[in-house]
Coordinates of C-alpha atoms in Angstrom, one line a residue:
Chain A
M1160 CA -43.5 -93.1 19.6
S1161 CA -40.5 -92.6 22.0
G1162 CA -41.0 -89.1 23.3
L1163 CA -41.9 -85.6 22.3
R1164 CA -39.0 -83.5 21.1
I1165 CA -40.4 -80.0 20.9
L1166 CA -38.9 -77.1 19.0
V1167 CA -40.1 -73.6 20.0
P1168 CA -38.8 -70.8 17.8
V1169 CA -39.1 -67.4 19.4
K1170 CA -38.4 -63.8 18.4
R1171 CA -37.1 -60.8 20.3
V1172 CA -39.4 -57.9 19.4
I1173 CA -40.1 -54.4 20.6
D1174 CA -42.2 -54.7 23.8
Y1175 CA -45.9 -54.7 23.2
A1176 CA -46.4 -51.7 25.5
I1177 CA -44.1 -49.4 23.5
K1178 CA -45.3 -47.3 20.7
P1179 CA -43.0 -47.9 17.8
R1180 CA -41.4 -44.8 16.2
I1181 CA -40.5 -44.7 12.5
N1182 CA -36.9 -43.9 11.8
K1183 CA -35.9 -40.8 9.9
A1184 CA -35.1 -42.6 6.7
Q1185 CA -38.6 -44.1 6.6
T1186 CA -37.1 -47.6 6.2
G1187 CA -38.4 -49.2 9.4
V1188 CA -39.0 -48.6 13.1
E1189 CA -36.5 -47.3 15.5
T1190 CA -35.1 -50.1 17.6
A1191 CA -32.0 -48.6 19.2
G1192 CA -32.6 -47.9 22.9
V1193 CA -36.1 -49.3 22.9
K1194 CA -37.3 -51.9 25.4
H1195 CA -37.5 -55.4 23.8
S1196 CA -39.1 -58.5 25.1
L1197 CA -40.1 -62.0 24.0
N1198 CA -42.9 -62.0 21.4
P1199 CA -46.1 -62.5 23.3
F1200 CA -47.4 -65.2 20.9
D1201 CA -44.1 -67.1 21.4
E1202 CA -44.6 -67.0 25.2
L1203 CA -47.8 -68.9 24.5
S1204 CA -46.0 -71.6 22.6
I1205 CA -43.3 -72.0 25.2
E1206 CA -46.0 -72.2 27.9
E1207 CA -47.8 -74.8 25.9
A1208 CA -44.7 -76.9 25.5
I1209 CA -44.1 -76.8 29.3
R1210 CA -47.8 -77.6 30.0
L1211 CA -47.6 -80.7 27.7
R1212 CA -44.7 -81.9 29.9
E1213 CA -46.6 -81.1 33.2
R1214 CA -49.8 -82.7 32.0
K1215 CA -48.0 -86.0 31.9
G1216 CA -50.0 -87.1 28.8
P1217 CA -49.6 -90.4 26.9
I1218 CA -46.3 -89.2 25.4
K1219 CA -43.5 -88.0 27.6
V1220 CA -41.9 -84.7 26.7
E1221 CA -38.2 -85.5 26.2
D1222 CA -36.8 -82.1 25.2
I1223 CA -37.9 -78.5 24.8
L1224 CA -35.6 -76.6 22.6
A1225 CA -36.0 -72.8 22.3
L1226 CA -34.4 -71.1 19.3
S1227 CA -34.0 -67.6 18.1
A1228 CA -32.1 -65.8 15.4
G1229 CA -30.8 -62.3 15.7
G1230 CA -28.1 -60.1 17.0
P1231 CA -26.0 -60.0 20.2
K1232 CA -29.1 -59.3 22.5
T1233 CA -31.0 -62.3 21.3
P1234 CA -29.9 -64.5 24.2
D1235 CA -32.0 -62.3 26.6
V1236 CA -35.2 -63.8 25.2
L1237 CA -33.8 -67.3 25.1
R1238 CA -33.0 -66.9 28.9
T1239 CA -36.6 -65.9 29.5
A1240 CA -37.7 -68.9 27.5
M1241 CA -35.5 -71.2 29.6
A1242 CA -36.6 -69.4 32.8
M1243 CA -40.1 -70.3 31.9
G1244 CA -39.1 -74.0 31.4
A1245 CA -37.4 -74.7 28.1
D1246 CA -34.5 -77.2 28.6
R1247 CA -32.0 -75.6 26.2
A1248 CA -31.6 -73.0 23.6
F1249 CA -30.0 -72.3 20.2
H1250 CA -28.9 -68.8 19.3
I1251 CA -28.6 -68.4 15.6
D1252 CA -26.2 -65.5 15.2
V1253 CA -27.4 -63.1 12.5
P1254 CA -25.7 -59.7 12.4
E1255 CA -28.0 -56.7 12.8
K1256 CA -28.2 -54.6 9.7
G1257 CA -30.8 -52.1 10.9
D1258 CA -33.6 -53.7 8.9
A1259 CA -36.4 -56.1 9.7
G1260 CA -34.2 -59.1 9.9
L1261 CA -34.5 -62.5 8.3
E1262 CA -37.5 -63.2 6.0
P1263 CA -40.0 -65.9 6.9
L1264 CA -38.8 -68.3 4.2
T1265 CA -35.2 -68.1 5.3
I1266 CA -36.3 -68.7 8.9
A1267 CA -38.5 -71.6 7.8
K1268 CA -35.5 -73.2 6.0
M1269 CA -33.3 -72.6 9.0
L1270 CA -35.9 -74.3 11.2
Q1271 CA -36.2 -77.2 8.8
A1272 CA -32.5 -77.8 9.1
V1273 CA -32.7 -77.7 12.9
V1274 CA -35.7 -80.1 12.9
K1275 CA -33.7 -82.6 10.9
E1276 CA -30.5 -82.2 12.9
Q1277 CA -32.2 -82.3 16.4
N1278 CA -34.8 -85.0 15.5
V1279 CA -37.7 -82.8 16.4
N1280 CA -41.2 -84.2 16.1
L1281 CA -43.3 -81.2 17.2
V1282 CA -42.8 -77.5 16.3
L1283 CA -44.8 -75.0 18.4
L1284 CA -44.7 -71.5 17.0
G1285 CA -46.4 -68.3 17.8
K1286 CA -48.9 -67.5 15.0
Q1287 CA -47.1 -64.2 14.3
A1288 CA -44.6 -61.8 15.7
I1289 CA -46.0 -58.5 16.9
D1290 CA -43.4 -56.5 14.9
G1291 CA -43.6 -57.8 11.4
D1292 CA -47.0 -59.4 11.7
Q1293 CA -46.2 -61.6 8.8
G1294 CA -47.5 -64.8 10.2
Q1295 CA -46.0 -67.0 7.6
T1296 CA -43.1 -69.0 9.2
G1297 CA -45.2 -71.8 10.7
Q1298 CA -47.0 -72.5 7.4
M1299 CA -43.9 -72.3 5.3
L1300 CA -42.1 -74.7 7.7
A1301 CA -44.9 -77.2 7.5
G1302 CA -44.8 -77.0 3.7
L1303 CA -41.0 -77.5 3.6
L1304 CA -41.2 -80.4 5.9
G1305 CA -44.3 -81.9 4.4
W1306 CA -45.8 -82.2 7.8
P1307 CA -49.4 -81.6 8.9
Q1308 CA -50.1 -78.3 10.5
A1309 CA -52.7 -76.7 12.7
T1310 CA -52.7 -73.0 12.9
Q1311 CA -53.9 -70.6 15.6
A1312 CA -54.5 -73.4 18.1
S1313 CA -56.7 -72.6 21.1
K1314 CA -56.4 -76.1 22.6
I1315 CA -53.9 -78.9 22.1
E1316 CA -54.5 -82.5 23.2
I1317 CA -52.3 -85.6 22.8
K1318 CA -54.8 -88.5 22.5
D1319 CA -52.7 -91.6 22.6
E1320 CA -49.2 -93.1 22.6
A1321 CA -49.2 -93.5 18.8
G1322 CA -49.0 -89.7 18.6
T1323 CA -52.5 -88.7 17.7
I1324 CA -53.0 -85.0 18.4
E1325 CA -56.2 -83.1 18.4
V1326 CA -56.0 -79.3 17.9
T1327 CA -58.9 -77.0 18.4
H1328 CA -58.9 -73.5 16.8
E1329 CA -61.4 -70.8 16.6
V1330 CA -63.1 -70.1 13.2
D1331 CA -65.9 -67.7 12.2
G1332 CA -68.9 -68.6 14.2
G1333 CA -67.5 -71.6 16.2
V1334 CA -64.5 -73.9 16.7
E1335 CA -62.9 -76.4 14.5
T1336 CA -61.1 -79.5 15.8
L1337 CA -58.4 -81.1 13.7
R1338 CA -56.9 -84.6 14.3
T1339 CA -53.6 -85.7 13.0
K1340 CA -50.5 -87.6 13.9
L1341 CA -47.0 -86.6 14.9
P1342 CA -44.8 -85.1 13.6
M1343 CA -46.6 -81.8 13.1
V1344 CA -46.4 -78.0 13.2
I1345 CA -48.7 -76.0 15.5
T1346 CA -49.1 -72.2 15.7
T1347 CA -50.6 -70.7 18.8
D1348 CA -53.5 -68.3 19.3
L1349 CA -53.9 -65.8 22.1
R1350 CA -56.4 -67.9 24.0
L1351 CA -54.4 -71.1 24.2
N1352 CA -53.1 -70.6 27.7
E1353 CA -51.9 -68.1 30.3
P1354 CA -48.1 -67.9 30.1
R1355 CA -46.3 -68.0 33.5
Y1356 CA -44.1 -65.2 34.6
A1357 CA -40.3 -65.7 34.4
S1358 CA -39.5 -65.1 38.0
L1359 CA -36.2 -63.9 39.4
P1360 CA -35.1 -67.3 40.9
N1361 CA -36.0 -69.1 37.6
I1362 CA -34.0 -66.5 35.6
M1363 CA -31.0 -67.2 37.8
K1364 CA -31.4 -70.9 37.4
A1365 CA -31.8 -70.5 33.6
K1366 CA -28.3 -69.1 33.4
K1367 CA -27.0 -72.6 34.0
K1368 CA -29.0 -74.1 31.2
P1369 CA -27.1 -74.8 27.9
L1370 CA -27.2 -72.1 25.2
E1371 CA -25.5 -72.9 22.0
K1372 CA -24.5 -70.4 19.4
K1373 CA -24.7 -71.3 15.8
T1374 CA -24.7 -69.5 12.4
L1375 CA -26.9 -69.8 9.4
A1376 CA -24.0 -71.3 7.5
D1377 CA -23.8 -74.1 10.1
L1378 CA -27.3 -75.0 9.1
G1379 CA -26.6 -74.7 5.4
V1380 CA -28.9 -71.7 4.9
E1381 CA -28.3 -68.4 3.2
D1382 CA -29.7 -65.1 4.2
V1383 CA -31.6 -64.3 1.0
R1384 CA -33.8 -61.3 0.8
K1385 CA -36.7 -61.4 -1.7
L1386 CA -38.6 -58.4 -0.4
K1387 CA -37.6 -54.8 -0.4
T1388 CA -39.1 -52.4 2.0
V1389 CA -40.0 -49.4 -0.1
K1390 CA -41.3 -47.1 2.6
V1391 CA -42.6 -47.1 6.2
T1392 CA -45.0 -44.4 7.3
E1393 CA -47.3 -43.7 10.2
P1394 CA -51.1 -44.1 9.7
P1395 CA -52.8 -40.8 9.2
P1396 CA -53.8 -39.2 12.6
R1397 CA -57.4 -39.8 13.6
K1398 CA -59.6 -36.8 13.1
G1399 CA -61.7 -36.0 16.2
G1400 CA -65.5 -35.7 15.9
G1401 CA -67.4 -32.4 16.3
K1402 CA -70.0 -31.7 18.9
V1403 CA -73.4 -30.3 18.1
E1404 CA -75.4 -27.9 20.3
D1405 CA -78.9 -29.4 19.9
V1406 CA -81.2 -31.6 17.8
D1407 CA -81.5 -28.9 15.1
G1408 CA -77.7 -28.7 14.9
L1409 CA -77.5 -32.5 14.6
I1410 CA -80.1 -32.5 11.7
A1411 CA -78.3 -29.6 10.0
K1412 CA -75.0 -31.5 10.2
L1413 CA -76.5 -34.8 8.9
K1414 CA -78.1 -32.9 6.0
E1415 CA -74.7 -31.2 5.3
L1416 CA -73.1 -34.7 5.1
G1417 CA -75.9 -36.0 2.9
A1418 CA -77.1 -38.6 5.4
L1419 CA -80.6 -37.1 5.4
Chain B
M836 CA -33.9 -63.7 68.9
V837 CA -34.1 -63.2 65.1
N838 CA -35.2 -66.2 63.1
L839 CA -32.6 -66.3 60.4
E840 CA -34.5 -68.6 58.1
L841 CA -37.5 -66.2 58.1
R842 CA -35.3 -63.2 57.7
R843 CA -33.9 -64.9 54.5
Q844 CA -37.4 -65.6 53.2
V845 CA -38.5 -62.0 53.8
I846 CA -35.5 -60.6 52.0
N847 CA -36.1 -63.0 49.1
V848 CA -39.7 -62.2 48.6
Y849 CA -38.8 -58.5 48.8
K850 CA -36.2 -59.0 46.0
E851 CA -38.6 -60.9 43.9
L852 CA -41.2 -58.1 44.3
L853 CA -38.7 -55.5 43.4
F854 CA -37.8 -57.5 40.3
L855 CA -41.5 -57.6 39.3
G856 CA -41.8 -53.9 39.9
R857 CA -39.4 -53.1 37.0
E858 CA -42.3 -53.5 34.6
Y859 CA -45.0 -51.8 36.8
P860 CA -47.2 -49.7 34.6
L861 CA -46.9 -46.7 36.9
G862 CA -43.2 -46.9 36.9
Y863 CA -40.5 -48.6 38.9
Q864 CA -40.1 -45.7 41.3
Y865 CA -43.8 -45.7 42.2
F866 CA -43.8 -49.4 42.9
R867 CA -40.5 -49.4 44.8
D868 CA -41.5 -46.6 47.1
R869 CA -44.8 -48.3 48.0
L870 CA -43.1 -51.7 48.4
H871 CA -40.5 -50.2 50.7
R872 CA -43.1 -48.5 52.8
A873 CA -45.2 -51.7 53.0
F874 CA -42.2 -53.6 54.3
A875 CA -40.9 -50.9 56.6
S876 CA -44.3 -50.6 58.3
Q877 CA -44.0 -54.2 59.4
T878 CA -40.5 -54.0 60.9
Q879 CA -41.8 -54.1 64.5
I880 CA -43.2 -57.6 64.0
T881 CA -41.2 -60.2 66.0
D882 CA -43.6 -63.1 66.3
D883 CA -42.7 -65.9 63.9
E884 CA -46.3 -66.7 63.1
Q885 CA -47.0 -63.0 62.3
I886 CA -43.9 -62.9 60.0
R887 CA -45.0 -66.1 58.2
K888 CA -48.4 -64.4 57.6
G889 CA -46.6 -61.4 56.3
I890 CA -44.6 -63.5 53.9
A891 CA -47.8 -65.3 52.7
R892 CA -49.3 -61.9 52.0
A893 CA -46.3 -60.8 50.0
E894 CA -46.5 -64.0 48.0
F895 CA -50.2 -63.2 47.4
V896 CA -49.3 -59.7 46.2
K897 CA -46.7 -61.2 43.9
K898 CA -49.3 -63.4 42.2
E899 CA -51.6 -60.4 41.9
V900 CA -49.0 -58.3 40.2
E901 CA -48.2 -61.2 37.8
A902 CA -51.9 -61.6 37.0
L903 CA -52.1 -57.8 36.4
Y904 CA -49.3 -58.0 33.9
Y905 CA -50.9 -61.0 32.2
L906 CA -54.3 -59.3 31.9
K907 CA -52.9 -56.0 30.7
R908 CA -51.0 -57.8 28.0
Y909 CA -53.8 -60.1 27.1
R910 CA -56.3 -57.2 26.8
T911 CA -53.9 -55.1 24.7
L912 CA -53.3 -57.9 22.3
K913 CA -56.9 -58.9 22.1
K914 CA -57.7 -55.3 21.2
R915 CA -55.0 -55.3 18.5
Y916 CA -55.6 -58.7 17.1
G917 CA -59.0 -59.9 18.1
S918 CA -61.5 -60.4 15.4
E919 CA -64.4 -58.6 17.1
A920 CA -64.0 -55.0 18.2

């Protein structure tokens, strides 16, 4: 095994601290003029790629490639990824149409093409994006490539030079450890690591790192939509509880509700 | 005699803190005012050693703010996506 060539696909999403508003046509959430940032789960996967390099394990990390598909503002998150420590980035230019963007299958096909073209042997993805919450891309990509996959990793260890990898993930009532060999696909869970902050000097330095612009057509993928969003609505508002005066009031209320 | 190297370091750490402040939960204005005041209150320091201590303290605060952001995000996401309530 020569070296690890890691692909980290990322997504630009509405910042986690912002409450999303539904647009008037009820076809999606309002994105214009809303603060966006790098999907938190993707930050974890970038951090893990950098840590694999810093840990100086049995296999040297040769390349960390960040990739994102989207409109003209997508490079922002790629710069953040490179400020954290990715070596280079691909921006797949997809025009914004005011909808949810590419579907997971299209993205998986696009990633498959990049994996082949760039000779990638490890793909680290966030387990889901906090906007669509679909959580499908990693699994679909593993399927298309025919590679082993470990989802929702909480620990990743490279065991030897032959590329044996152990991935731990949390399951109901304990942890499960999977062992496989490179190449593989891993999706990250929240507890995997603590992503570093993209500091000002590093963001400045990241501006010098190579960022290539490509299109879906370059990768031989078409933007096919198989799903139609019928309607997006807010969840019903929570009804507040009532207060009772005393014990008698409580009992009366419980009886009224049929609990006694 | 002003130590130019230290002066540069102070300005740098101030800029980095300002940059961090853009995401401060209580707002950029709140953070900037306080940061400015904290630096302004130390202008009379001339001793190199004291200035170095001040820079170290600023670096410490920087780490604290970064940790605060990390924890805030981690807790929010855990609340949203964690299995147990």
